[in-house]
Amino acid sequence: MPKSNNTSKTSDKNPKTSTTTKKTTKNTAKSATSATLPPRYPTKQIFVGKVAIGGDAPISVQSMTFSKTKDIQATKEQIDRLALAGADIVRVAVHDLKDANALKELKSISPLPLVADIHFRYEYALIAAESVDCIRINPGNIGSKEKIQAVAKACNERGIPIRIGVNGGSLEKEFDIKYGATPTGMVQSALYNIKLLEDFGFDNIKVSLKASDTERTMSAYRQLRPLVSYPFHLGVTEAGTMFHSTIKSSMALGGLLMEGIGDTMRCSITGELENEIALARAILRYSGRQKQGITIISCPTCGRIEANLVEVVRAVESRISHITTPMQVSVMGCAVNALGEAKHADIAIAFGNKIGMIIKKGQILKKLPEAQLLEEFVAEVENLAQEMQEAQ
C-alpha cells in the first residue's frame, strides 16, 4: 500500500500566516480539548484563506450554498446567513462556465473563505484557482493525470490548497472494480491521489473520505489516518434530513472527533443552511473538542414533574442562545433531580409545587414563586456568564 512521505510539520510558507493567528489558534485548540479525551492526531497545517486547518488549530465548521453560484446576489445572501450562524468556511458549486466566471466577484464580497467545488470539468478549476481560497476536486471524475497536474500547478502558483474529496459512491473505475464501494477502496483512492499530487510537487492538501452511512465513513477515516499527515475534512455525504443527519453525523463525526480524528467538518443536511452549523457546533461541544456556548441538561419527563418542562426548556434555550461562554445549565422539573443532577451544573433551575429554586455552583441561590422563576433565572445565567468571562 503506498504511503505518503509528507511530514506532520506545520507549514510556514503561506503568506497569509501571521504570528497573531498562530498564537490564537494554539491557545484555542488547547482550551478546546478535554483532559479525558485522547489528543488529536498531529497533522500538517494548511490555510483556507485566513482559517488554519490542522496542526494546533481549532476544528473549523463548513457548509455549502445551494443557490446557483452565477446568481451572485442569492449566493452572497446565503453566505451571509452562514457567517451569521457561525460558519468558518463556505463552499460553492461550480456547475458551468458562468459559475466559474462569477467566483472572482463573489470572492471579493464574501465574508468567509471561499471553496470552489469542481466535478468533471478541470478547466473550471483553473478559472477558480485565480480567485478562491481552496479547490475541492473528486478524483473519481476530474479526469486524466494531466488535468490533475494542471489544477495542481494553478493552485501552487497561488498557494491555495486542494481538498481531495473521495466519495464512496463515485470511486475511480480501477478502485471500484477491485474493491467496490468499500472503505478500503476509498482509502486506496485517497492514497493514489495524494501520491499523484505529491509527484507533481504539491502537498498543500486536505482529504475527505465520505460515504452515505456511518460505518463506511468511520472505517475509511480510521484506516487512512495513521498513513498520512494531511488534515482531514469530516463528513457523511447525502446524510438526509435533519433527523437522519443528526443521527448519522453525531455518530460518525462525533465518534471520530472523540478519537482525535478530524480537523474541519461539515454536517450535510437536506434543509436550512443554519441547521448544518448548529449541528456541527453541537457535535464539537458534546464531543469535548470545543468548549464554547451553553450545554443544557434537562431531565426526562416523568410523573414527578411539577411544571411544563418542555415549554420551560424551549424558553430557556431561546433566551440564552446568544451566550458563548462555556457553561452547563440545568433545567429540572422536580426536587428529586434538583438535589442530585442540578448541583453538578454551573447554574440550574428546578421546579417544585408552585415554587422553584435557582442553584448556582451547587448552592441554592434563590427560592421564588414559579411565575418569577424564569425571568430571574435568565438574568442569573447572564450574570454568571459575565463573571466567568471576566475571570478568564
Short mmCIF file of C-alpha atoms in Angstrom, two decimals:
data_model
loop_
_atom_site.label_atom_id
_atom_site.label_comp_id
_atom_site.label_asym_id
_atom_site.label_seq_id
_atom_site.Cartn_x
_atom_site.Cartn_y
_atom_site.Cartn_z
CA MET A 1 0.00 0.00 0.00
CA PRO A 2 1.52 3.36 -0.98
CA LYS A 3 2.29 5.73 1.83
CA SER A 4 2.70 9.49 1.80
CA ASN A 5 6.15 10.77 2.67
CA ASN A 6 4.79 14.08 3.88
CA THR A 7 5.78 15.08 7.40
CA SER A 8 3.46 16.50 10.05
CA LYS A 9 5.31 19.80 10.36
CA THR A 10 3.27 22.97 10.25
CA SER A 11 3.84 24.90 7.03
CA ASP A 12 5.04 28.48 7.45
CA LYS A 13 5.22 29.20 3.75
CA ASN A 14 1.72 30.60 3.39
CA PRO A 15 1.89 34.41 3.22
CA LYS A 16 -1.46 34.64 4.99
CA THR A 17 0.04 33.20 8.19
CA SER A 18 0.60 35.69 10.99
CA THR A 19 2.06 35.43 14.46
CA THR A 20 -1.28 36.56 15.92
CA THR A 21 -3.19 33.86 14.06
CA LYS A 22 -0.82 31.12 15.20
CA LYS A 23 -0.95 32.24 18.83
CA THR A 24 -4.75 32.45 18.84
CA THR A 25 -5.31 29.07 17.23
CA LYS A 26 -2.85 27.39 19.54
CA ASN A 27 -4.47 28.73 22.69
CA THR A 28 -7.97 27.96 21.44
CA ALA A 29 -7.06 24.42 20.48
CA LYS A 30 -5.58 23.73 23.90
CA SER A 31 -8.61 25.05 25.77
CA ALA A 32 -10.98 23.12 23.49
CA THR A 33 -9.58 19.69 24.30
CA SER A 34 -10.85 17.80 27.30
CA ALA A 35 -8.25 16.18 29.55
CA THR A 36 -10.19 12.91 29.35
CA LEU A 37 -10.01 12.77 25.55
CA PRO A 38 -7.13 11.38 23.54
CA PRO A 39 -5.13 14.13 21.83
CA ARG A 40 -5.90 14.96 18.23
CA TYR A 41 -3.69 13.30 15.66
CA PRO A 42 -0.82 15.63 14.70
CA THR A 43 -1.30 16.89 11.15
CA LYS A 44 0.23 19.33 8.72
CA GLN A 45 -1.36 22.75 8.99
CA ILE A 46 -2.79 24.41 5.91
CA PHE A 47 -4.76 27.61 5.39
CA VAL A 48 -8.07 28.22 3.63
CA GLY A 49 -7.96 31.99 3.44
CA LYS A 50 -7.07 33.02 6.98
CA VAL A 51 -8.60 29.92 8.55
CA ALA A 52 -5.99 27.47 9.78
CA ILE A 53 -6.81 23.77 9.38
CA GLY A 54 -4.86 21.02 11.07
CA GLY A 55 -1.91 21.27 13.40
CA ASP A 56 -2.96 23.01 16.61
CA ALA A 57 -5.81 24.98 15.01
CA PRO A 58 -9.36 24.65 16.37
CA ILE A 59 -11.67 22.41 14.34
CA SER A 60 -13.42 24.59 11.77
CA VAL A 61 -17.02 24.29 10.56
CA GLN A 62 -18.09 24.48 6.94
CA SER A 63 -21.25 24.47 4.87
CA MET A 64 -22.22 24.81 1.21
CA THR A 65 -24.60 27.17 -0.55
CA PHE A 66 -27.43 25.68 -2.63
CA SER A 67 -28.06 28.69 -4.86
CA LYS A 68 -26.74 28.84 -8.41
CA THR A 69 -23.31 30.36 -7.93
CA LYS A 70 -23.77 32.53 -11.01
CA ASP A 71 -26.61 34.24 -9.10
CA ILE A 72 -24.18 36.33 -7.11
CA GLN A 73 -26.77 38.17 -5.03
CA ALA A 74 -28.58 34.99 -3.92
CA THR A 75 -25.29 33.24 -3.18
CA LYS A 76 -23.98 36.22 -1.21
CA GLU A 77 -27.18 36.24 0.86
CA GLN A 78 -26.68 32.57 1.73
CA ILE A 79 -23.02 33.13 2.61
CA ASP A 80 -24.06 35.99 4.90
CA ARG A 81 -26.55 33.68 6.61
CA LEU A 82 -23.84 31.10 7.16
CA ALA A 83 -21.40 33.68 8.50
CA LEU A 84 -24.04 34.91 10.96
CA ALA A 85 -24.72 31.32 12.05
CA GLY A 86 -21.03 30.80 12.87
CA ALA A 87 -19.57 29.10 9.79
CA ASP A 88 -15.82 29.42 9.26
CA ILE A 89 -15.65 28.43 5.58
CA VAL A 90 -18.16 28.19 2.73
CA ARG A 91 -18.16 26.02 -0.40
CA VAL A 92 -19.94 26.86 -3.65
CA ALA A 93 -20.77 24.62 -6.60
CA VAL A 94 -19.16 25.32 -9.96
CA HIS A 95 -21.54 23.65 -12.38
CA ASP A 96 -20.84 25.59 -15.55
CA LEU A 97 -18.71 28.34 -17.05
CA LYS A 98 -20.95 31.12 -15.73
CA ASP A 99 -20.50 29.77 -12.20
CA ALA A 100 -16.73 29.70 -12.68
CA ASN A 101 -16.64 33.24 -14.00
CA ALA A 102 -18.75 34.50 -11.09
CA LEU A 103 -16.22 33.36 -8.49
CA LYS A 104 -13.93 36.38 -8.71
CA GLU A 105 -16.71 38.85 -7.90
CA LEU A 106 -18.18 36.54 -5.26
CA LYS A 107 -14.82 36.20 -3.57
CA SER A 108 -14.46 39.98 -3.39
CA ILE A 109 -17.70 40.32 -1.38
CA SER A 110 -17.70 37.09 0.65
CA PRO A 111 -17.20 37.43 4.42
CA LEU A 112 -15.99 33.81 4.52
CA PRO A 113 -13.14 31.97 2.79
CA LEU A 114 -14.43 30.51 -0.46
CA VAL A 115 -14.00 26.92 -1.65
CA ALA A 116 -14.88 26.01 -5.24
CA ASP A 117 -16.46 22.57 -5.68
CA ILE A 118 -15.44 21.12 -9.05
CA HIS A 119 -16.71 17.97 -10.78
CA PHE A 120 -15.84 16.69 -14.26
CA ARG A 121 -14.54 19.95 -15.79
CA TYR A 122 -10.96 20.60 -14.72
CA GLU A 123 -10.89 23.84 -16.74
CA TYR A 124 -13.36 25.33 -14.25
CA ALA A 125 -10.84 24.57 -11.51
CA LEU A 126 -8.21 26.54 -13.45
CA ILE A 127 -10.54 29.55 -13.56
CA ALA A 128 -11.48 29.13 -9.88
CA ALA A 129 -7.85 28.94 -8.81
CA GLU A 130 -7.40 32.55 -9.92
CA SER A 131 -9.55 33.88 -7.06
CA VAL A 132 -10.87 31.36 -4.49
CA ASP A 133 -9.22 30.14 -1.29
CA CYS A 134 -9.39 26.39 -1.94
CA ILE A 135 -10.33 23.92 -4.67
CA ARG A 136 -12.26 20.73 -3.98
CA ILE A 137 -11.99 18.04 -6.64
CA ASN A 138 -13.33 14.49 -6.74
CA PRO A 139 -10.52 12.38 -8.23
CA GLY A 140 -13.09 9.89 -9.45
CA ASN A 141 -14.50 12.28 -12.02
CA ILE A 142 -11.97 15.07 -12.65
CA GLY A 143 -10.15 13.28 -15.47
CA SER A 144 -6.62 12.34 -16.51
CA LYS A 145 -3.32 12.80 -14.69
CA GLU A 146 -2.53 15.70 -16.99
CA LYS A 147 -5.70 17.50 -15.94
CA ILE A 148 -4.99 16.98 -12.25
CA GLN A 149 -1.43 18.20 -12.81
CA ALA A 150 -2.76 21.38 -14.41
CA VAL A 151 -5.01 22.02 -11.41
CA ALA A 152 -2.11 21.37 -9.01
CA LYS A 153 0.08 23.81 -10.91
CA ALA A 154 -2.56 26.53 -10.84
CA CYS A 155 -3.13 26.09 -7.10
CA ASN A 156 0.60 26.00 -6.37
CA GLU A 157 1.08 29.31 -8.12
CA ARG A 158 -1.40 31.00 -5.74
CA GLY A 159 -0.57 28.95 -2.64
CA ILE A 160 -4.11 27.61 -2.22
CA PRO A 161 -4.93 24.08 -1.02
CA ILE A 162 -6.72 21.26 -2.78
CA ARG A 163 -9.21 19.05 -0.99
CA ILE A 164 -9.09 15.52 -2.31
CA GLY A 165 -12.76 14.66 -1.93
CA VAL A 166 -13.11 10.89 -2.13
CA ASN A 167 -16.73 9.76 -2.27
CA GLY A 168 -17.72 6.14 -1.74
CA GLY A 169 -20.36 6.42 -4.44
CA SER A 170 -18.05 7.68 -7.18
CA LEU A 171 -14.68 5.97 -6.95
CA GLU A 172 -12.36 5.72 -9.94
CA LYS A 173 -13.17 2.68 -12.05
CA GLU A 174 -10.00 0.78 -11.13
CA PHE A 175 -10.68 1.01 -7.38
CA ASP A 176 -14.37 0.35 -7.76
CA ILE A 177 -13.72 -2.83 -9.75
CA LYS A 178 -11.05 -4.10 -7.37
CA TYR A 179 -12.54 -3.12 -4.00
CA GLY A 180 -16.09 -1.96 -4.60
CA ALA A 181 -17.57 1.00 -2.71
CA THR A 182 -15.75 -0.05 0.47
CA PRO A 183 -13.59 1.79 2.99
CA THR A 184 -10.56 0.05 1.52
CA GLY A 185 -11.46 1.29 -1.95
CA MET A 186 -11.87 4.83 -0.61
CA VAL A 187 -8.53 4.72 1.20
CA GLN A 188 -6.73 3.35 -1.85
CA SER A 189 -8.22 6.12 -3.98
CA ALA A 190 -7.08 8.75 -1.48
CA LEU A 191 -3.55 7.32 -1.26
CA TYR A 192 -3.25 7.17 -5.04
CA ASN A 193 -4.33 10.77 -5.49
CA ILE A 194 -2.21 12.05 -2.62
CA LYS A 195 0.82 10.41 -4.21
CA LEU A 196 -0.15 11.84 -7.58
CA LEU A 197 -0.27 15.40 -6.24
CA GLU A 198 2.96 14.90 -4.33
CA ASP A 199 4.66 13.68 -7.51
CA PHE A 200 3.56 16.95 -9.10
CA GLY A 201 5.28 18.81 -6.27
CA PHE A 202 2.03 19.66 -4.47
CA ASP A 203 1.47 19.00 -0.76
CA ASN A 204 -0.99 21.74 0.26
CA ILE A 205 -3.65 19.09 0.75
CA LYS A 206 -6.62 18.14 2.90
CA VAL A 207 -8.59 14.92 2.49
CA SER A 208 -12.19 13.79 2.89
CA LEU A 209 -13.49 10.20 2.73
CA LYS A 210 -17.26 10.42 2.65
CA ALA A 211 -19.86 7.68 2.39
CA SER A 212 -23.60 7.90 2.96
CA ASP A 213 -23.50 5.68 6.05
CA THR A 214 -21.68 5.90 9.36
CA GLU A 215 -19.87 2.54 9.23
CA ARG A 216 -18.03 3.07 5.95
CA THR A 217 -17.31 6.71 6.73
CA MET A 218 -15.73 5.97 10.10
CA SER A 219 -13.81 2.95 8.84
CA ALA A 220 -12.28 4.85 5.93
CA TYR A 221 -11.09 7.75 8.08
CA ARG A 222 -9.70 5.37 10.69
CA GLN A 223 -7.77 3.37 8.10
CA LEU A 224 -6.22 6.39 6.41
CA ARG A 225 -5.38 8.43 9.50
CA PRO A 226 -2.15 6.63 10.50
CA LEU A 227 -0.90 6.56 6.91
CA VAL A 228 -0.74 10.28 6.09
CA SER A 229 -0.24 13.53 7.95
CA TYR A 230 -2.62 15.72 5.97
CA PRO A 231 -5.61 17.31 7.74
CA PHE A 232 -8.99 15.61 7.39
CA HIS A 233 -12.30 17.16 6.40
CA LEU A 234 -15.01 15.10 8.12
CA GLY A 235 -18.48 14.49 6.76
CA VAL A 236 -21.17 11.94 5.94
CA THR A 237 -22.36 12.59 2.42
CA GLU A 238 -26.04 12.55 1.48
CA ALA A 239 -26.89 12.30 5.17
CA GLY A 240 -30.55 13.22 4.66
CA THR A 241 -32.98 15.44 6.52
CA MET A 242 -32.39 16.99 9.94
CA PHE A 243 -33.49 13.86 11.79
CA HIS A 244 -31.35 11.42 9.83
CA SER A 245 -28.34 13.70 9.51
CA THR A 246 -28.33 14.44 13.22
CA ILE A 247 -28.04 10.74 13.97
CA LYS A 248 -25.53 9.89 11.24
CA SER A 249 -23.34 12.95 11.78
CA SER A 250 -23.39 12.67 15.56
CA MET A 251 -22.35 9.03 15.42
CA ALA A 252 -19.73 9.29 12.68
CA LEU A 253 -18.27 12.74 13.17
CA GLY A 254 -18.71 12.80 16.93
CA GLY A 255 -17.13 9.37 17.25
CA LEU A 256 -14.14 10.28 15.09
CA LEU A 257 -13.63 13.58 16.90
CA MET A 258 -13.57 11.80 20.25
CA GLU A 259 -10.86 9.51 18.86
CA GLY A 260 -8.76 12.52 17.88
CA ILE A 261 -9.55 12.34 14.15
CA GLY A 262 -10.71 15.42 12.25
CA ASP A 263 -9.58 18.97 11.55
CA THR A 264 -12.57 20.56 9.77
CA MET A 265 -16.12 19.32 9.23
CA ARG A 266 -19.47 19.68 7.52
CA CYS A 267 -22.78 18.19 8.65
CA SER A 268 -24.72 17.68 5.42
CA ILE A 269 -28.45 18.28 5.85
CA THR A 270 -31.28 18.39 3.34
CA GLY A 271 -32.70 21.58 4.78
CA GLU A 272 -31.83 25.04 6.06
CA LEU A 273 -28.20 26.13 5.94
CA GLU A 274 -28.08 27.35 9.53
CA ASN A 275 -29.02 23.88 10.80
CA GLU A 276 -25.75 22.48 9.46
CA ILE A 277 -23.76 24.97 11.50
CA ALA A 278 -25.84 24.49 14.66
CA LEU A 279 -25.48 20.71 14.43
CA ALA A 280 -21.74 20.86 13.77
CA ARG A 281 -21.16 23.20 16.68
CA ALA A 282 -23.22 20.96 18.97
CA ILE A 283 -21.24 17.89 17.92
CA LEU A 284 -17.98 19.71 18.58
CA ARG A 285 -19.23 20.80 22.00
CA TYR A 286 -20.61 17.42 23.09
CA SER A 287 -17.59 15.53 21.76
CA GLY A 288 -15.43 17.67 24.03
CA ARG A 289 -13.45 19.20 21.16
CA GLN A 290 -14.86 22.70 21.56
CA LYS A 291 -15.62 24.47 24.81
CA GLN A 292 -17.93 27.23 23.71
CA GLY A 293 -21.54 28.02 24.40
CA ILE A 294 -24.26 26.66 26.62
CA THR A 295 -24.71 22.96 27.33
CA ILE A 296 -28.27 22.40 28.54
CA ILE A 297 -29.07 19.49 30.82
CA SER A 298 -32.76 18.74 31.29
CA CYS A 299 -34.42 15.80 32.95
CA PRO A 300 -36.70 13.41 31.05
CA THR A 301 -40.41 13.84 31.53
CA CYS A 302 -41.96 11.71 34.26
CA GLY A 303 -44.78 11.73 36.81
CA ARG A 304 -42.78 13.78 39.33
CA ILE A 305 -42.62 16.88 37.13
CA GLU A 306 -44.13 19.97 38.76
CA ALA A 307 -44.08 22.29 35.70
CA ASN A 308 -44.50 22.33 31.92
CA LEU A 309 -40.88 21.32 31.48
CA VAL A 310 -40.93 21.10 27.68
CA GLU A 311 -42.02 24.72 27.36
CA VAL A 312 -39.59 25.86 30.05
CA VAL A 313 -36.61 24.21 28.33
CA ARG A 314 -37.58 25.76 25.00
CA ALA A 315 -37.86 29.17 26.62
CA VAL A 316 -34.50 28.82 28.38
CA GLU A 317 -32.79 27.68 25.16
CA SER A 318 -34.22 30.61 23.25
CA ARG A 319 -33.41 33.23 25.89
CA ILE A 320 -29.77 32.23 26.45
CA SER A 321 -28.80 31.05 22.94
CA HIS A 322 -26.67 34.18 22.43
CA ILE A 323 -24.26 33.26 25.24
CA THR A 324 -20.93 31.87 24.04
CA THR A 325 -19.31 31.41 27.47
CA PRO A 326 -18.87 27.67 28.06
CA MET A 327 -21.15 26.59 30.90
CA GLN A 328 -23.55 23.84 31.92
CA VAL A 329 -27.12 24.96 32.52
CA SER A 330 -29.53 22.54 34.15
CA VAL A 331 -33.33 22.67 33.89
CA MET A 332 -35.07 20.26 36.27
CA GLY A 333 -38.75 19.60 36.77
CA CYS A 334 -38.80 18.33 40.34
CA ALA A 335 -36.98 18.42 43.67
CA VAL A 336 -35.51 14.91 43.27
CA ASN A 337 -33.33 15.91 40.32
CA ALA A 338 -32.68 19.31 41.82
CA LEU A 339 -30.94 17.66 44.77
CA GLY A 340 -28.90 15.41 42.52
CA GLU A 341 -28.12 16.24 38.91
CA ALA A 342 -28.68 20.00 39.16
CA LYS A 343 -25.97 20.52 41.77
CA HIS A 344 -23.28 19.49 39.26
CA ALA A 345 -24.23 22.22 36.76
CA ASP A 346 -22.79 25.72 36.77
CA ILE A 347 -26.29 27.03 37.27
CA ALA A 348 -29.67 25.31 37.49
CA ILE A 349 -33.36 25.94 37.74
CA ALA A 350 -35.61 23.43 39.49
CA PHE A 351 -39.38 23.44 39.88
CA GLY A 352 -41.44 22.31 42.84
CA ASN A 353 -45.08 22.74 43.86
CA LYS A 354 -45.79 26.32 42.67
CA ILE A 355 -42.31 27.32 43.79
CA GLY A 356 -38.80 26.76 42.46
CA MET A 357 -35.12 27.23 43.09
CA ILE A 358 -32.14 28.70 41.32
CA ILE A 359 -28.99 26.75 42.17
CA LYS A 360 -25.55 28.17 41.43
CA LYS A 361 -22.45 26.01 41.70
CA GLY A 362 -24.35 23.51 43.84
CA GLN A 363 -25.69 26.10 46.29
CA ILE A 364 -29.28 27.35 46.47
CA LEU A 365 -29.20 30.95 45.32
CA LYS A 366 -32.91 31.84 45.36
CA LYS A 367 -36.32 30.34 46.12
CA LEU A 368 -39.07 32.01 44.16
CA PRO A 369 -42.70 31.62 43.11
CA GLU A 370 -42.98 29.78 39.81
CA ALA A 371 -44.22 32.88 37.98
CA GLN A 372 -40.98 34.76 38.75
CA LEU A 373 -38.57 31.89 38.28
CA LEU A 374 -37.81 32.01 34.53
CA GLU A 375 -37.05 35.74 34.35
CA GLU A 376 -34.80 35.60 37.40
CA PHE A 377 -33.06 32.51 36.09
CA VAL A 378 -32.23 34.06 32.72
CA ALA A 379 -30.82 37.12 34.49
CA GLU A 380 -28.65 34.94 36.73
CA VAL A 381 -27.35 32.93 33.76
CA GLU A 382 -26.32 36.14 32.02
CA ASN A 383 -24.67 37.39 35.22
CA LEU A 384 -22.75 34.15 35.63
CA ALA A 385 -21.63 34.21 32.00
CA GLN A 386 -20.24 37.69 32.56
CA GLU A 387 -18.47 36.60 35.76
CA MET A 388 -16.92 33.59 34.06
CA GLN A 389 -15.84 35.68 31.09
CA GLU A 390 -14.15 38.26 33.32
CA ALA A 391 -12.40 35.52 35.29
CA GLN A 392 -10.73 34.06 32.20
#
